[in-house]
């Protein structure tokens, strides 16, 4: 269920079926002033209009029975759009008494919590609130997979918009490489910032929106994964060096989800062996990750984000590039470029969430040095019995001149 679907009506029956399958007594959704955006996404609280949501609220979906909530008396309608009933509190004593009553019959509840903060994207409930729940005699487990099922799954419309955004990004990428190549061939001075601004203009032409302008990094700047040219900090694009383009965007429509790609060029005629071999390694890592995902989906096996990351990173280690890895293999995609679903990660975190049908994510292994870096980035959508890459796979660094 997407955020827009949540606002229209939470599918309590589907949540209860998932809770029963996972052996969890209930899902306790909680927020205070936007500290837990995952709970707000799932419930639609704060997007209804006509009332405020500035005090603590709790919404419990039990594995069986009617949902129930706890809201402040001055915000008694905070959960009125959701199924079930709500008790009310005012003072802190009433809140703690009400929370214990809310949890009656619960032994094990899921919350936006990650043991040891292993997955910080899920760890949204403060430690004090977890303590209150545990003081009521209730164990707390992670809601990571529940969040995925009911906040990050793409419907047919979202998948179609992702594919359209992907096609547009590839066109922008092609135009950017062509512009850089033409200027180099004609001896015209150009900078990373010049190419970035051309790309930003083509985003507008294509109807794409983003949270930032594309990354254009040449030479040693490609060795910094999150380098981004600005009006004040950029450099010339010179002959005979790597040129990295990383661009992400979505359609300017409600419910649209992001696409995110990275491609490599070389501003000369023949790519040096050092660069080509590094790219060969990341290409192999990418393909190993894709193969694992597709094989698991086709055979109906559960697959976790960390397993995919390990498949990719093992290729880089075997090729002698293990000490040149600086980031995870991929991230969730959604209405934000970094979505709330499973990340392809056993490096920065140990993401043990499952790859669920209807979710999208990047696979983007890279290796980085002081004088250059290479990365390849693609997008994958998981379906019930398969997984699809939504765009061309780069097989070698493009010689631009």
Coordinates of C-alpha atoms in Angstrom, one line a residue:
X1 CA 0.0 0.0 0.0
X2 CA 1.4 3.4 -1.0
X3 CA 1.1 6.5 1.3
X4 CA -1.8 7.7 -0.9
X5 CA -3.6 4.4 -0.5
X6 CA -3.1 4.6 3.3
X7 CA -4.8 7.9 3.5
X8 CA -7.7 6.5 1.6
X9 CA -8.1 3.4 3.8
X10 CA -5.8 1.0 5.6
X11 CA -6.4 -2.6 4.7
X12 CA -6.6 -4.0 8.2
X13 CA -7.5 -7.5 7.0
X14 CA -4.2 -7.7 5.0
X15 CA -2.2 -6.4 8.0
X16 CA -3.8 -8.9 10.3
X17 CA -3.0 -11.7 7.9
X18 CA 0.6 -10.6 7.8
X19 CA 0.8 -10.4 11.6
X20 CA -0.7 -13.9 11.9
X21 CA 1.8 -15.3 9.4
X22 CA 4.7 -13.8 11.3
X23 CA 3.5 -14.8 14.7
X24 CA 3.1 -11.3 16.0
X25 CA 0.2 -10.2 18.3
X26 CA -0.2 -6.7 16.9
X27 CA 1.4 -3.7 15.1
X28 CA 1.6 -0.7 17.4
X29 CA 2.0 2.4 15.3
X30 CA 3.1 5.5 17.2
X31 CA 4.2 9.1 16.4
X32 CA 4.9 12.4 18.0
X33 CA 5.2 15.5 15.8
X34 CA 6.5 13.6 12.7
X35 CA 9.3 11.7 14.5
X36 CA 8.0 8.5 12.9
X37 CA 7.2 9.2 9.2
X38 CA 6.7 5.5 8.6
X39 CA 3.7 5.4 10.9
X40 CA 2.3 8.6 9.3
X41 CA 2.7 7.0 5.8
X42 CA 0.9 3.8 6.8
X43 CA -2.0 5.5 8.7
X44 CA -2.3 8.8 6.8
X45 CA -2.4 10.7 10.1
X46 CA -1.6 14.4 9.5
X47 CA -2.8 14.4 5.9
X48 CA -6.5 14.4 6.5
X49 CA -7.0 18.1 7.1
X50 CA -9.4 19.7 9.6
X51 CA -7.5 18.8 12.7
X52 CA -4.0 18.9 14.2
X53 CA -1.7 16.0 15.2
X54 CA 0.8 17.6 17.6
X55 CA 0.4 15.2 20.6
X56 CA 1.4 11.6 21.0
X57 CA -0.9 9.1 19.3
X58 CA -0.9 5.3 19.2
X59 CA -2.8 3.0 16.9
X60 CA -2.8 -0.8 17.5
X61 CA -3.8 -3.3 14.8
X62 CA -4.2 -6.7 16.6
X63 CA -3.7 -9.9 14.8
X64 CA -7.4 -10.5 15.4
X65 CA -10.2 -8.2 16.5
X66 CA -10.9 -4.5 16.0
X67 CA -8.1 -1.9 15.9
X68 CA -7.9 0.5 18.7
X69 CA -6.1 3.8 19.3
X70 CA -5.1 6.3 22.0
X71 CA -5.2 10.0 21.3
X72 CA -5.0 13.3 23.2
X73 CA -8.3 14.8 24.2
X74 CA -7.6 18.0 22.4
X75 CA -6.9 16.0 19.2
X76 CA -9.7 13.4 19.6
X77 CA -10.2 13.0 15.8
X78 CA -6.5 12.3 14.9
X79 CA -7.4 8.7 14.1
X80 CA -11.0 9.2 13.1
X81 CA -10.4 8.3 9.5
X82 CA -9.1 4.8 10.5
X83 CA -11.0 1.7 11.4
X84 CA -11.6 1.0 15.1
X85 CA -12.2 3.1 18.2
X86 CA -9.9 5.4 20.2
X87 CA -9.5 6.0 23.9
X88 CA -8.4 9.5 25.1
X89 CA -5.9 10.9 27.5
X90 CA -4.9 14.3 28.7
X91 CA -2.2 14.2 31.4
X92 CA 0.8 11.9 31.5
X93 CA -0.7 9.6 34.1
X94 CA -3.7 9.1 31.8
X95 CA -1.4 8.4 28.9
X96 CA 0.5 5.7 30.7
X97 CA -2.7 4.1 32.0
X98 CA -4.2 4.3 28.6
X99 CA -1.2 2.7 26.9
X100 CA -1.3 -0.2 29.3
X101 CA -5.0 -0.7 28.6
X102 CA -4.4 -0.4 24.8
X103 CA -1.8 -3.2 25.1
X104 CA -4.1 -5.6 27.0
X105 CA -3.8 -9.1 25.6
X106 CA -0.6 -8.3 23.7
X107 CA 2.6 -10.3 24.4
X108 CA 4.6 -9.3 21.2
X109 CA 4.0 -6.2 19.1
X110 CA 5.9 -4.8 16.1
X111 CA 7.0 -1.2 16.2
X112 CA 9.3 0.9 14.0
X113 CA 12.3 -0.3 15.9
X114 CA 15.5 -2.1 14.9
X115 CA 17.6 -4.0 17.5
X116 CA 20.9 -2.3 18.0
X117 CA 19.8 0.3 15.3
X118 CA 21.0 -2.3 12.7
X119 CA 18.6 -0.7 10.2
X120 CA 18.4 3.0 11.0
X121 CA 15.7 3.6 8.3
X122 CA 13.3 1.5 10.4
X123 CA 14.4 2.7 13.8
X124 CA 12.0 5.6 14.3
X125 CA 10.5 5.1 17.7
X126 CA 12.4 6.6 20.6
X127 CA 13.9 4.5 23.3
X128 CA 11.7 5.9 26.0
X129 CA 8.5 4.8 24.2
X130 CA 10.0 1.3 23.7
X131 CA 10.6 1.3 27.5
X132 CA 7.0 2.2 28.2
X133 CA 5.7 -0.6 26.1
X134 CA 8.1 -3.1 27.7
X135 CA 7.1 -1.9 31.2
X136 CA 3.6 -3.0 30.3
X137 CA 4.9 -6.5 29.9
X138 CA 5.0 -6.5 26.1
X139 CA 7.9 -7.5 23.9
X140 CA 8.8 -5.3 21.0
X141 CA 10.0 -6.6 17.6
X142 CA 10.9 -4.8 14.4
X143 CA 8.1 -3.9 12.0
X144 CA 10.6 -3.7 9.1
X145 CA 8.8 -6.1 6.8
X146 CA 5.4 -4.8 7.7
X147 CA 6.4 -1.3 6.7
X148 CA 7.6 -2.7 3.4
X149 CA 4.3 -4.5 2.8
X150 CA 2.0 -1.6 3.7
X151 CA 4.1 1.4 2.7
X152 CA 6.6 0.6 0.0
X153 CA 4.8 -1.8 -2.4
X154 CA 4.3 -0.3 -5.9
X155 CA 1.1 -0.8 -7.8
X156 CA 0.8 -1.0 -11.6
X157 CA 0.5 2.8 -11.9
X158 CA 3.7 3.4 -9.9
X159 CA 5.6 0.8 -11.9
X160 CA 4.5 2.4 -15.1
X161 CA 5.6 5.8 -13.9
X162 CA 9.0 4.4 -12.8
X163 CA 9.5 2.9 -16.2
X164 CA 8.7 6.2 -17.9
X165 CA 11.1 8.1 -15.6
X166 CA 13.8 5.6 -16.3
X167 CA 13.4 6.1 -20.1
X168 CA 13.7 9.8 -19.6
X169 CA 16.8 9.5 -17.4
X170 CA 18.5 7.4 -20.1
X171 CA 17.7 10.1 -22.7
X172 CA 19.2 12.8 -20.5
X173 CA 22.3 10.7 -19.8
X174 CA 22.8 10.2 -23.6
X175 CA 22.5 13.9 -24.3
X176 CA 24.9 14.7 -21.5
X177 CA 27.6 12.4 -22.8
X178 CA 27.0 13.7 -26.4
X179 CA 27.3 17.3 -25.2
X180 CA 30.6 16.6 -23.3
X181 CA 32.0 14.7 -26.3
X182 CA 31.1 17.4 -28.8
X183 CA 32.7 20.1 -26.7
X184 CA 35.9 18.1 -26.2
X185 CA 36.1 17.3 -29.9
X186 CA 35.7 21.0 -30.8
X187 CA 38.2 22.1 -28.2
X188 CA 35.6 24.1 -26.2
X189 CA 36.2 24.5 -22.5
X190 CA 33.5 22.9 -20.4
X191 CA 33.1 22.1 -16.7
X192 CA 31.2 19.6 -14.6
X193 CA 28.8 22.3 -13.6
X194 CA 28.1 23.2 -17.3
X195 CA 27.1 19.7 -18.0
X196 CA 25.1 19.4 -14.8
X197 CA 23.1 22.6 -15.7
X198 CA 22.4 21.3 -19.2
X199 CA 21.0 18.1 -17.6
X200 CA 18.9 20.1 -15.2
X201 CA 17.3 21.9 -18.1
X202 CA 16.6 18.6 -19.9
X203 CA 15.0 17.3 -16.7
X204 CA 12.5 20.2 -17.0
X205 CA 11.9 19.4 -20.7
X206 CA 11.2 15.8 -19.8
X207 CA 8.9 16.6 -16.9
X208 CA 11.2 15.1 -14.3
X209 CA 11.5 16.4 -10.8
X210 CA 14.2 15.5 -8.2
X211 CA 15.5 16.5 -4.8
X212 CA 18.8 17.6 -6.2
X213 CA 20.6 18.2 -9.5
X214 CA 22.6 15.4 -11.1
X215 CA 26.1 14.4 -10.1
X216 CA 28.7 15.1 -12.8
X217 CA 32.2 14.1 -11.6
X218 CA 35.4 13.9 -13.6
X219 CA 38.8 12.4 -12.8
X220 CA 39.5 12.4 -9.0
X221 CA 36.1 13.8 -8.2
X222 CA 34.6 10.5 -9.4
X223 CA 36.5 8.9 -6.5
X224 CA 34.1 10.8 -4.2
X225 CA 30.7 8.9 -4.4
X226 CA 28.6 11.9 -3.3
X227 CA 30.6 14.7 -4.9
X228 CA 28.3 17.2 -6.6
X229 CA 29.4 20.3 -8.6
X230 CA 28.1 23.6 -7.5
X231 CA 28.5 27.1 -8.9
X232 CA 31.5 27.7 -6.6
X233 CA 33.0 24.2 -6.4
X234 CA 33.6 22.4 -9.7
X235 CA 36.3 21.8 -12.2
X236 CA 37.0 21.5 -15.9
X237 CA 36.3 18.3 -17.8
X238 CA 39.6 17.4 -19.4
X239 CA 40.8 14.9 -22.0
X240 CA 41.7 11.3 -21.0
X241 CA 39.8 10.9 -17.7
X242 CA 36.8 9.2 -16.4
X243 CA 33.4 11.0 -16.4
X244 CA 30.7 9.8 -14.0
X245 CA 27.0 10.7 -14.4
X246 CA 24.6 9.9 -11.6
X247 CA 21.0 11.1 -12.2
X248 CA 17.7 10.4 -10.4
X249 CA 14.2 11.7 -10.9
X250 CA 10.5 10.9 -11.1
X251 CA 7.5 12.2 -13.0
X252 CA 5.9 15.3 -11.6
X253 CA 2.7 13.4 -10.7
X254 CA 1.1 12.3 -7.4
X255 CA 2.3 8.8 -6.4
X256 CA 5.2 8.8 -8.8
X257 CA 8.3 6.9 -7.7
X258 CA 12.0 7.5 -8.6
X259 CA 14.4 6.0 -11.0
X260 CA 18.1 6.3 -10.4
X261 CA 21.0 5.5 -12.7
X262 CA 24.8 5.9 -13.0
X263 CA 26.9 5.5 -16.1
X264 CA 30.6 6.0 -16.9
X265 CA 32.3 7.7 -19.8
X266 CA 36.0 8.3 -20.7
X267 CA 37.0 11.5 -22.3
X268 CA 39.4 9.9 -24.8
X269 CA 39.6 7.3 -27.5
X270 CA 40.8 4.2 -25.6
X271 CA 40.0 3.4 -22.0
X272 CA 43.1 2.6 -20.0
X273 CA 43.4 -0.9 -18.6
X274 CA 43.3 0.3 -15.0
X275 CA 39.9 2.0 -15.5
X276 CA 38.6 -0.9 -17.7
X277 CA 39.5 -3.6 -15.1
X278 CA 37.9 -1.7 -12.3
X279 CA 34.7 -1.3 -14.3
X280 CA 34.9 -5.0 -15.2
X281 CA 34.8 -5.8 -11.5
X282 CA 31.8 -3.7 -10.7
X283 CA 30.0 -5.0 -13.7
X284 CA 30.6 -8.5 -12.5
X285 CA 29.4 -7.5 -9.0
X286 CA 26.2 -5.9 -10.4
X287 CA 25.5 -9.0 -12.6
X288 CA 26.0 -11.4 -9.7
X289 CA 23.5 -9.4 -7.6
X290 CA 20.9 -9.4 -10.4
X291 CA 21.4 -13.1 -11.0
X292 CA 20.9 -13.9 -7.3
X293 CA 17.7 -11.8 -7.1
X294 CA 16.2 -13.3 -10.3
X295 CA 17.0 -16.9 -9.3
X296 CA 15.5 -16.5 -5.9
X297 CA 12.3 -14.9 -7.2
X298 CA 11.9 -17.5 -9.9
X299 CA 12.3 -20.4 -7.4
X300 CA 10.1 -18.7 -4.8
X301 CA 12.8 -18.4 -2.1
X302 CA 13.0 -15.7 0.5
X303 CA 15.9 -13.3 -0.1
X304 CA 17.2 -10.7 2.3
X305 CA 18.9 -7.4 1.4
X306 CA 22.2 -8.3 3.0
X307 CA 22.5 -11.5 0.9
X308 CA 22.3 -9.5 -2.3
X309 CA 25.0 -7.1 -1.1
X310 CA 27.2 -10.0 -0.1
X311 CA 26.9 -11.5 -3.5
X312 CA 28.1 -8.3 -5.1
X313 CA 30.8 -7.4 -2.6
X314 CA 32.3 -11.0 -2.8
X315 CA 33.0 -10.4 -6.5
X316 CA 34.8 -7.1 -5.7
X317 CA 36.8 -8.8 -2.9
X318 CA 37.8 -11.7 -5.2
X319 CA 39.0 -9.1 -7.8
X320 CA 41.2 -7.4 -5.2
X321 CA 39.0 -4.3 -4.7
X322 CA 37.6 -5.0 -1.3
X323 CA 39.4 -2.1 0.4
X324 CA 38.0 0.2 -2.3
X325 CA 34.3 -0.3 -1.4
X326 CA 32.8 2.8 0.3
X327 CA 29.1 2.1 0.3
X328 CA 26.4 -0.5 0.2
X329 CA 25.3 -2.1 -3.1
X330 CA 21.9 -0.5 -3.3
X331 CA 19.0 1.3 -1.8
X332 CA 15.2 1.2 -1.8
X333 CA 13.4 3.4 -4.3
X334 CA 10.1 5.1 -3.6
X335 CA 8.4 8.5 -3.7
X336 CA 11.7 9.6 -2.2
X337 CA 14.8 8.6 -4.0
X338 CA 15.9 6.7 -0.9
X339 CA 12.7 4.8 -0.1
X340 CA 11.6 3.0 3.1
X341 CA 12.0 -0.6 1.8
X342 CA 14.8 -3.0 2.0
X343 CA 18.3 -1.8 1.1
X344 CA 20.9 -4.0 -0.6
X345 CA 23.2 -3.7 2.4
X346 CA 25.5 -5.8 4.4
X347 CA 28.2 -3.1 4.6
X348 CA 26.7 0.1 6.2
X349 CA 24.0 -1.9 7.9
X350 CA 22.9 -5.6 8.1
X351 CA 19.5 -5.3 6.3
X352 CA 17.7 -8.6 7.0
X353 CA 14.4 -7.4 5.5
X354 CA 13.0 -9.5 2.6
X355 CA 12.8 -8.5 -1.0
X356 CA 9.0 -8.4 -1.5
X357 CA 7.1 -8.4 -4.7
X358 CA 6.2 -4.9 -5.8
X359 CA 9.3 -3.2 -4.4
X360 CA 12.0 -1.4 -6.4
X361 CA 15.6 -0.8 -5.5
X362 CA 19.0 0.1 -7.0
X363 CA 22.0 -2.1 -7.5
X364 CA 25.0 0.2 -7.7
X365 CA 28.4 -1.3 -6.8
X366 CA 31.4 1.0 -7.1
X367 CA 35.1 1.2 -6.3
X368 CA 36.9 4.4 -5.5
X369 CA 40.5 5.7 -5.6
X370 CA 42.2 9.0 -4.9
X371 CA 42.4 9.8 -8.7
X372 CA 39.2 8.2 -10.0
X373 CA 36.2 6.1 -9.2
X374 CA 33.8 3.9 -11.2
X375 CA 30.2 3.0 -10.4
X376 CA 27.4 1.3 -12.4
X377 CA 23.8 1.8 -11.2
X378 CA 20.6 0.1 -12.4
X379 CA 17.1 -0.3 -11.0
X380 CA 15.3 -3.6 -10.2
X381 CA 11.6 -4.3 -9.7
X382 CA 10.6 -7.5 -7.9
X383 CA 7.5 -9.3 -9.1
X384 CA 5.9 -12.4 -7.5
X385 CA 7.9 -14.9 -9.6
X386 CA 10.7 -12.8 -11.2
X387 CA 12.7 -9.6 -11.1
X388 CA 13.2 -7.1 -13.9
X389 CA 15.9 -4.6 -14.6
X390 CA 14.2 -1.4 -15.9
X391 CA 16.8 -0.2 -18.3
X392 CA 20.0 -1.0 -20.3
X393 CA 23.0 -2.5 -18.6
X394 CA 26.3 -0.7 -19.2
X395 CA 28.9 -3.3 -20.3
X396 CA 32.0 -1.1 -20.6
X397 CA 33.1 2.5 -20.0
X398 CA 32.0 4.6 -23.0
X399 CA 34.9 6.2 -25.0
X400 CA 33.5 9.6 -25.7
X401 CA 36.0 11.1 -28.2

